[in-house]
mmCIF file of C-alpha atoms in Angstrom:
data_model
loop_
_atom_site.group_PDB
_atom_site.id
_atom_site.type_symbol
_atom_site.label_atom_id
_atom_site.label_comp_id
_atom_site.label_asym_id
_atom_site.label_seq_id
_atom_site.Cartn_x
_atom_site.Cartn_y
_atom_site.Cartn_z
ATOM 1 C CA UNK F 983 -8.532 13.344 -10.290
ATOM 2 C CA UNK F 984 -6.065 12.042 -8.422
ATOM 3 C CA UNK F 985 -2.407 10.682 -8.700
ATOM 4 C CA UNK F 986 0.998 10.610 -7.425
ATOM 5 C CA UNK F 987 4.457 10.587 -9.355
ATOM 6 C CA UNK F 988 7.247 9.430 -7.702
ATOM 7 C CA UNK F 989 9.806 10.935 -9.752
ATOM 8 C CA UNK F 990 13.052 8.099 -9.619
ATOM 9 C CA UNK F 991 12.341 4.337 -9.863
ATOM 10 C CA UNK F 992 15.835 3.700 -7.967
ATOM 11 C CA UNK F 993 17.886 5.772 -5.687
ATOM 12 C CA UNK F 994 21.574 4.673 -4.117
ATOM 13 C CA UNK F 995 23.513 6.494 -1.838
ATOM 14 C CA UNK F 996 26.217 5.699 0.808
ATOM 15 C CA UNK F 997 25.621 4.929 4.071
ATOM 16 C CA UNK F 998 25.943 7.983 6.060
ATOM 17 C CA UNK F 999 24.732 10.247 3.631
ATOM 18 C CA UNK F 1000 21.366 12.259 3.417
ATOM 19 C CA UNK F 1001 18.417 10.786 1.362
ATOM 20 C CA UNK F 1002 16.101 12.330 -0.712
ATOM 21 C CA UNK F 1003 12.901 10.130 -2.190
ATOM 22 C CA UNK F 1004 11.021 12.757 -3.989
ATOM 23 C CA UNK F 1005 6.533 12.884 -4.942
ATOM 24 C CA UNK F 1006 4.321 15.288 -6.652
ATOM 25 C CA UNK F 1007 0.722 14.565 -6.571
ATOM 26 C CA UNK F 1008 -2.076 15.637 -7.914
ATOM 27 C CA UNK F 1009 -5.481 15.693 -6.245
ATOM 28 C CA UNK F 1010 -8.952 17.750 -6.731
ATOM 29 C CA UNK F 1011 -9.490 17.683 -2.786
ATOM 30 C CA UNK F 1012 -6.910 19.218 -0.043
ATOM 31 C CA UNK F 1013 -5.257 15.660 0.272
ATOM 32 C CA UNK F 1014 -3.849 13.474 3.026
ATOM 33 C CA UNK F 1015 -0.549 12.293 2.102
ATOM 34 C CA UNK F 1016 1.833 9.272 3.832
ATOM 35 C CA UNK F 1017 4.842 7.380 2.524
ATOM 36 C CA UNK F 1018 4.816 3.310 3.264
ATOM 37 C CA UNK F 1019 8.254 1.564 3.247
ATOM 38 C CA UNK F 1020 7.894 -2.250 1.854
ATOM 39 C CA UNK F 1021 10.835 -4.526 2.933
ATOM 40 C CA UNK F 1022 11.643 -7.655 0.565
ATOM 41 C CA UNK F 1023 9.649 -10.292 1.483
ATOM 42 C CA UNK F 1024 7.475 -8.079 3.784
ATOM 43 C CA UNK F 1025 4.628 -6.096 4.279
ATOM 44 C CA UNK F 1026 3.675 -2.248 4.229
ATOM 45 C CA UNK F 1027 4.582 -0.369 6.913
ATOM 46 C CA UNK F 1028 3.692 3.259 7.669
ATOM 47 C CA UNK F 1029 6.474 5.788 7.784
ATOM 48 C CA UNK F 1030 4.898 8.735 8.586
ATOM 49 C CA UNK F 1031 1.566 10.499 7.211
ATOM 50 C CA UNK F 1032 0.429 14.285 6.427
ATOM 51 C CA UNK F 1033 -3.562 15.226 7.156
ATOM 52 C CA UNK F 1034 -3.073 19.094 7.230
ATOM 53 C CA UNK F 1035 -1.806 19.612 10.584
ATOM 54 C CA UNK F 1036 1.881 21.053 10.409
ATOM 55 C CA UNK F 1037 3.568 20.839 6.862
ATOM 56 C CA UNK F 1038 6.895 19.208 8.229
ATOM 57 C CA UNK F 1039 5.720 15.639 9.270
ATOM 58 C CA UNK F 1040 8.505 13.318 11.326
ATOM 59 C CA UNK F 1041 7.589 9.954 10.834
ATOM 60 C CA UNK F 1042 9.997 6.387 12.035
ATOM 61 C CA UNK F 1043 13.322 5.595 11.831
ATOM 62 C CA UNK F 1044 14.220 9.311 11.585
ATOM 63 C CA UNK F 1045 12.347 10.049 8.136
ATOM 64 C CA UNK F 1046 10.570 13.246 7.730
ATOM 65 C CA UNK F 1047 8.643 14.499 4.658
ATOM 66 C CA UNK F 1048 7.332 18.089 4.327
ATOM 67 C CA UNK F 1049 4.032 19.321 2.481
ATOM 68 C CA UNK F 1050 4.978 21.983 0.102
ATOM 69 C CA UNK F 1051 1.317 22.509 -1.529
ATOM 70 C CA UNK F 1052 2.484 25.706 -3.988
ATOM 71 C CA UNK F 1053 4.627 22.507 -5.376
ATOM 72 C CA UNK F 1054 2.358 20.118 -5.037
ATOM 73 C CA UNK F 1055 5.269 18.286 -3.529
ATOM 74 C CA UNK F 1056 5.731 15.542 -0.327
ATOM 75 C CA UNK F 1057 9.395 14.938 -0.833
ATOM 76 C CA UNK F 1058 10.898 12.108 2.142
ATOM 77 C CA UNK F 1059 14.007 13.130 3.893
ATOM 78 C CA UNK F 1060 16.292 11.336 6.170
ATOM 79 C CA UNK F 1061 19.616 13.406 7.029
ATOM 80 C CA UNK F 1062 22.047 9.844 6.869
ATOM 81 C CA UNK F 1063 21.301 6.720 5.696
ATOM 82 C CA UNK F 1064 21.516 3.328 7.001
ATOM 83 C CA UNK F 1065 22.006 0.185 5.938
ATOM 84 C CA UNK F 1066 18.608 -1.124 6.714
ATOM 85 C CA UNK F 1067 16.653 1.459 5.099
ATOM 86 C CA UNK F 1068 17.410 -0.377 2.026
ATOM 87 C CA UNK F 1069 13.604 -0.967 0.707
ATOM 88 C CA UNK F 1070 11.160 0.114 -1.434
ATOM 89 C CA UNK F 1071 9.092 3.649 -0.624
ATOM 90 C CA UNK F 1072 6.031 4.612 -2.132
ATOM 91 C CA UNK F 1073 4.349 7.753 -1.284
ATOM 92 C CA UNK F 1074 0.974 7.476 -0.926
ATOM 93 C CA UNK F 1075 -2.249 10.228 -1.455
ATOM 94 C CA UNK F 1076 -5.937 9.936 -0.188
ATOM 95 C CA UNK F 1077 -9.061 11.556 -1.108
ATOM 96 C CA UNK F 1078 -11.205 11.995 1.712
ATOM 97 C CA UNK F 1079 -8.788 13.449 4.453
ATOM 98 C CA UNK F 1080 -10.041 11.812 8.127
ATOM 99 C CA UNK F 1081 -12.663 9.806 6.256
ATOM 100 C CA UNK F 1082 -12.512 5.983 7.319
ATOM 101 C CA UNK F 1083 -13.822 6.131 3.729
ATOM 102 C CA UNK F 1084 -10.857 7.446 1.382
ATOM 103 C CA UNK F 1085 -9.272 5.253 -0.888
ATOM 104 C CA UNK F 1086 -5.685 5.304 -1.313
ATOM 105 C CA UNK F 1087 -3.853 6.007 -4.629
ATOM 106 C CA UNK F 1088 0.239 4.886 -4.992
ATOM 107 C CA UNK F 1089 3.063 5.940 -6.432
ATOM 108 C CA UNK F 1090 4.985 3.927 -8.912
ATOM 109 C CA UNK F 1091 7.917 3.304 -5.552
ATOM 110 C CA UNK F 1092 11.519 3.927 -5.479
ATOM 111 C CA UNK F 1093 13.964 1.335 -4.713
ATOM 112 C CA UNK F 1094 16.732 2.989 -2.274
ATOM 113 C CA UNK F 1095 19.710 1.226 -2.184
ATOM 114 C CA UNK F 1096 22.184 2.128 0.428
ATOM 115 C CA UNK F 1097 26.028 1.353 -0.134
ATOM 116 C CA UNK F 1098 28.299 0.871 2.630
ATOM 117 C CA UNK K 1419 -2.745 0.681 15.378
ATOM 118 C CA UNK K 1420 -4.464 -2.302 13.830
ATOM 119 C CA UNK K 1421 -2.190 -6.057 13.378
ATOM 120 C CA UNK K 1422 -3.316 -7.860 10.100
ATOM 121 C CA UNK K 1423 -2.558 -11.068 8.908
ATOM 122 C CA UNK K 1424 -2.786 -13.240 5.724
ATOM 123 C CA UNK K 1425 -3.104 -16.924 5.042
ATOM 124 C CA UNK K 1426 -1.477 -18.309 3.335
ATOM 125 C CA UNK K 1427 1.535 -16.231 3.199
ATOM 126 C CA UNK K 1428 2.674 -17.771 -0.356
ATOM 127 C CA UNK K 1429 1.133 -20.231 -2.816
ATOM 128 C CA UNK K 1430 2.021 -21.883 -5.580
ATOM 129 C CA UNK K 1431 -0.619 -23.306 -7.993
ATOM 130 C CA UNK K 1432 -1.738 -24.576 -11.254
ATOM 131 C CA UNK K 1433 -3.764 -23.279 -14.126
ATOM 132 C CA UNK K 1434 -7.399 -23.207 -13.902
ATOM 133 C CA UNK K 1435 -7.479 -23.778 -10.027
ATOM 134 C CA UNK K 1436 -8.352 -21.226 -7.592
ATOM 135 C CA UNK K 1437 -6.790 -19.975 -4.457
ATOM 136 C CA UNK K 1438 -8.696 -18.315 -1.016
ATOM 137 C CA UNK K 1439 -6.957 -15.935 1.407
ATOM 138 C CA UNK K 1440 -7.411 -14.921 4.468
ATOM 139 C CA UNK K 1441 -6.786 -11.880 6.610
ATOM 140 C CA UNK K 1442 -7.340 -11.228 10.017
ATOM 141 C CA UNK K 1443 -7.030 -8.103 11.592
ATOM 142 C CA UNK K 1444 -6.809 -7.888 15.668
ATOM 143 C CA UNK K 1445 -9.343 -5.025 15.924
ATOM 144 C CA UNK K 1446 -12.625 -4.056 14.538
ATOM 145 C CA UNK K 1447 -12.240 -2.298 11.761
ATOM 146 C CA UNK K 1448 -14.551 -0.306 9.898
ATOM 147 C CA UNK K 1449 -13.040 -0.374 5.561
ATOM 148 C CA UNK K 1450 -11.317 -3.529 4.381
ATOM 149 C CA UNK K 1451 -9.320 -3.582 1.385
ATOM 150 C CA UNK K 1452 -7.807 -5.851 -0.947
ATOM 151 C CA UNK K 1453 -4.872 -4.921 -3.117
ATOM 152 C CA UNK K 1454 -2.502 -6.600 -5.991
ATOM 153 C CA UNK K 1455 0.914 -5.545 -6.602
ATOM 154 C CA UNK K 1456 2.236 -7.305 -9.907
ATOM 155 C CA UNK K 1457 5.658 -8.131 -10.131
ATOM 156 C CA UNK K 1458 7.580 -5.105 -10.035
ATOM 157 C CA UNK K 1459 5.040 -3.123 -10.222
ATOM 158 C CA UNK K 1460 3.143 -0.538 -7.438
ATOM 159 C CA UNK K 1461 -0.200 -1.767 -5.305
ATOM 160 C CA UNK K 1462 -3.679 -1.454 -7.284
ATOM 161 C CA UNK K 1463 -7.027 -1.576 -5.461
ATOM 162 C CA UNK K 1464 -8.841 -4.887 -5.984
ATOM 163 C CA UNK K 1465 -11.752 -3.838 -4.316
ATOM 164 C CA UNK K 1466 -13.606 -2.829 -0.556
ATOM 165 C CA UNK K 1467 -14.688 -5.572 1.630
ATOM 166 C CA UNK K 1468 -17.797 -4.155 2.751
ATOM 167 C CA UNK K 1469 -19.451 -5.763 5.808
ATOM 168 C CA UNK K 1470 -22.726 -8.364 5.172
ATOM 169 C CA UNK K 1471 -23.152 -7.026 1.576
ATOM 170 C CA UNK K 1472 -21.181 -7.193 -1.691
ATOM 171 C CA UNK K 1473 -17.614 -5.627 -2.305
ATOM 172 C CA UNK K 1474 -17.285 -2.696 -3.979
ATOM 173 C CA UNK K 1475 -15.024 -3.156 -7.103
ATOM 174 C CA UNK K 1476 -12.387 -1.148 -8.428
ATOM 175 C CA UNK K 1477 -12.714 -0.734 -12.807
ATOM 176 C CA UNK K 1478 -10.974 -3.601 -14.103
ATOM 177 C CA UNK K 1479 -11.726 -6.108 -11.348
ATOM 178 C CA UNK K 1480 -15.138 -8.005 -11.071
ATOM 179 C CA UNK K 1481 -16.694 -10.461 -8.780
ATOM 180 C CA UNK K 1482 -16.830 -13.749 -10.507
ATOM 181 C CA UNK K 1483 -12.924 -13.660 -10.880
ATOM 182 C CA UNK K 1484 -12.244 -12.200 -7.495
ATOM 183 C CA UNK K 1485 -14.980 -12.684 -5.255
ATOM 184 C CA UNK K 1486 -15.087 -11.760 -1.368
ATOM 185 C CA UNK K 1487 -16.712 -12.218 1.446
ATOM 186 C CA UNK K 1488 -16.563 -10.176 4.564
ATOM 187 C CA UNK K 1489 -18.621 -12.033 7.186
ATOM 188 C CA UNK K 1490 -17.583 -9.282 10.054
ATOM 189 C CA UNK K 1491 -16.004 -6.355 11.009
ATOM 190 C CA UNK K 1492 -12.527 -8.329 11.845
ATOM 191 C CA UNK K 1493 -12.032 -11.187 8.792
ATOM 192 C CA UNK K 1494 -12.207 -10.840 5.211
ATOM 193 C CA UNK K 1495 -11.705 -13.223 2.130
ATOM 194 C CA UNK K 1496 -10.482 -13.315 -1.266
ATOM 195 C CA UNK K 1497 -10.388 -15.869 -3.785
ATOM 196 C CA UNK K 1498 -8.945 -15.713 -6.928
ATOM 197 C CA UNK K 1499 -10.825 -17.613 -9.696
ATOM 198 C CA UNK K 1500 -9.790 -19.965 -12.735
ATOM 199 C CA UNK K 1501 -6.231 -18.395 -12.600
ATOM 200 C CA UNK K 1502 -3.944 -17.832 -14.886
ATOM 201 C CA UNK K 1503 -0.237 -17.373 -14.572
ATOM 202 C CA UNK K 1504 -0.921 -13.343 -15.233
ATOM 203 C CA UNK K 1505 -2.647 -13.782 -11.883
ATOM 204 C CA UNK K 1506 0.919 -14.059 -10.322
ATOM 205 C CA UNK K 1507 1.416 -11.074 -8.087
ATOM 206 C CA UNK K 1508 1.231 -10.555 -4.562
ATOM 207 C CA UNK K 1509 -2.242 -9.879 -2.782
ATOM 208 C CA UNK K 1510 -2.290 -7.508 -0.113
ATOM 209 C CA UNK K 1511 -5.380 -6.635 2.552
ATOM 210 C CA UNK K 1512 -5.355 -3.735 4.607
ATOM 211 C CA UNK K 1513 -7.787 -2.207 7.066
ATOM 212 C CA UNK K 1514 -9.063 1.102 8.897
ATOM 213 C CA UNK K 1515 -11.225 2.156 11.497
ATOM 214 C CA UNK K 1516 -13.501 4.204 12.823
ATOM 215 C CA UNK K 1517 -12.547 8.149 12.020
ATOM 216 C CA UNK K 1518 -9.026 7.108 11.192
ATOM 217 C CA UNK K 1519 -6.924 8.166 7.980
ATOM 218 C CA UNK K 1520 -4.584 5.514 8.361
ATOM 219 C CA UNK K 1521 -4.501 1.920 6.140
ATOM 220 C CA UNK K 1522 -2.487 -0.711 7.943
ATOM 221 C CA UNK K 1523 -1.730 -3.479 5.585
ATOM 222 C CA UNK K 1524 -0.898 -7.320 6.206
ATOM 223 C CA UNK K 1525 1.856 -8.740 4.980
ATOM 224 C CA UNK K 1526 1.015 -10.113 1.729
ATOM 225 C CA UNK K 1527 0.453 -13.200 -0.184
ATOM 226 C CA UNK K 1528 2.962 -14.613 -3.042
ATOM 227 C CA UNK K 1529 0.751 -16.264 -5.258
ATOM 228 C CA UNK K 1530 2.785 -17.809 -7.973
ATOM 229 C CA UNK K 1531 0.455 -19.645 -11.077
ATOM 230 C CA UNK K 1532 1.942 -21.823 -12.695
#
């Protein structure tokens, strides 16, 4: 089976400081793994994405996520915030890694909130 | 990359009526999707737009509430039946294609019932 936790519904920090969205999953397969970023009143846009090529994965806008799989973990970094990263994340797992086929299961999100 | 996008981009409507969106992506694509994300809430697969034959539904979901139509490899429909104001949520399509593992998603449709 398959599933991803996204372990805090909200997260605020300051602008300038680092920022830390964390996700377990849980999958039978070796999974592919991405993080979307939703902006109010838009659509989903892809961040950055894991399919088993190396573990630390940059992605836009200076995020980066790394594949830990003894923790099962894909944890989204970015080393200082901005103002307009103020959105919601959800981290993202598929089944069938490189299939046009795999379905995609979401996290719950996390609303980051970025203070000036 | 793939560009998708929905019509109509928000809705209001009443009871019992029912609504059809659109969404065109710019390339052929080879899956289709269509998602709902509830108020507050995370994105939950609808179903698969398949190409020429019936979508593939996800448990929970069937046809004669949410039927679609997928006419060819670059357009895809979805109407939402007799609705009800738990139908309020936004409706999401997304797309990939050939060998990729990447979903690119439009940008949504507000679909309020009142």
């Amino acid at each position: 089976a398959q599933s991803v936790t996204q372990l805090d519904s909200h997260v605020s920090v300051s602008e300038g400081t680092p920022v830390l969205l964390r996700c377990n999953y849980s999958s039978s397969y070796s999974p592919s793994l991405f993080w979307y970023v939703q902006h109010p009143n838009k659509g989903l846009q892809l961040l950055l994405k894991y399919t088993s090529a190396a573990t630390l994965v940059k992605g836009i806008n200076g995020f980066e996520a790394e594949f830990k799989k003894s923790e099962t973990s894909f944890h989204l970094t970015k080393p200082s915030a901005h103002m307009s990263d103020a959105a919601e994340y959800f981290c993202v797992v598929s089944v069938d890694r490189g299939s046009t086929l795999g379905r995609l299961y979401f996290g719950r999100g996390t609303q980051l909130t970025v203070w000036p | 990359s793939a560009v998708i996008s929905q019509k109509p981009s928000r809705d209001i409507c009443q009871r019992g009526t029912s609504l059809t969106i659109q969404c065109q992506v710019d390339s052929q694509v080879t899956m289709m999707f269509w998602y709902r994300q509830q108020p507050g809430q995370s994105l939950t697969l609808i179903a698969t737009a398949n190409q020429g034959s019936e979508a593939t539904y996800e448990s929970g979901f069937v046809i004669d509430k949410f039927p679609i139509s997928r006419p060819n490899l670059t357009f895809s429909t979805l109407t939402v039946s007799n609705m009800s104001p738990e139908d309020s949520s936004i409706y999401l399509c997304s797309g990939s294609g050939q060998g990729a593992d990447t979903q690119y998603f439009g940008p949504g449709t507000r679909l309020t019932v009142l």
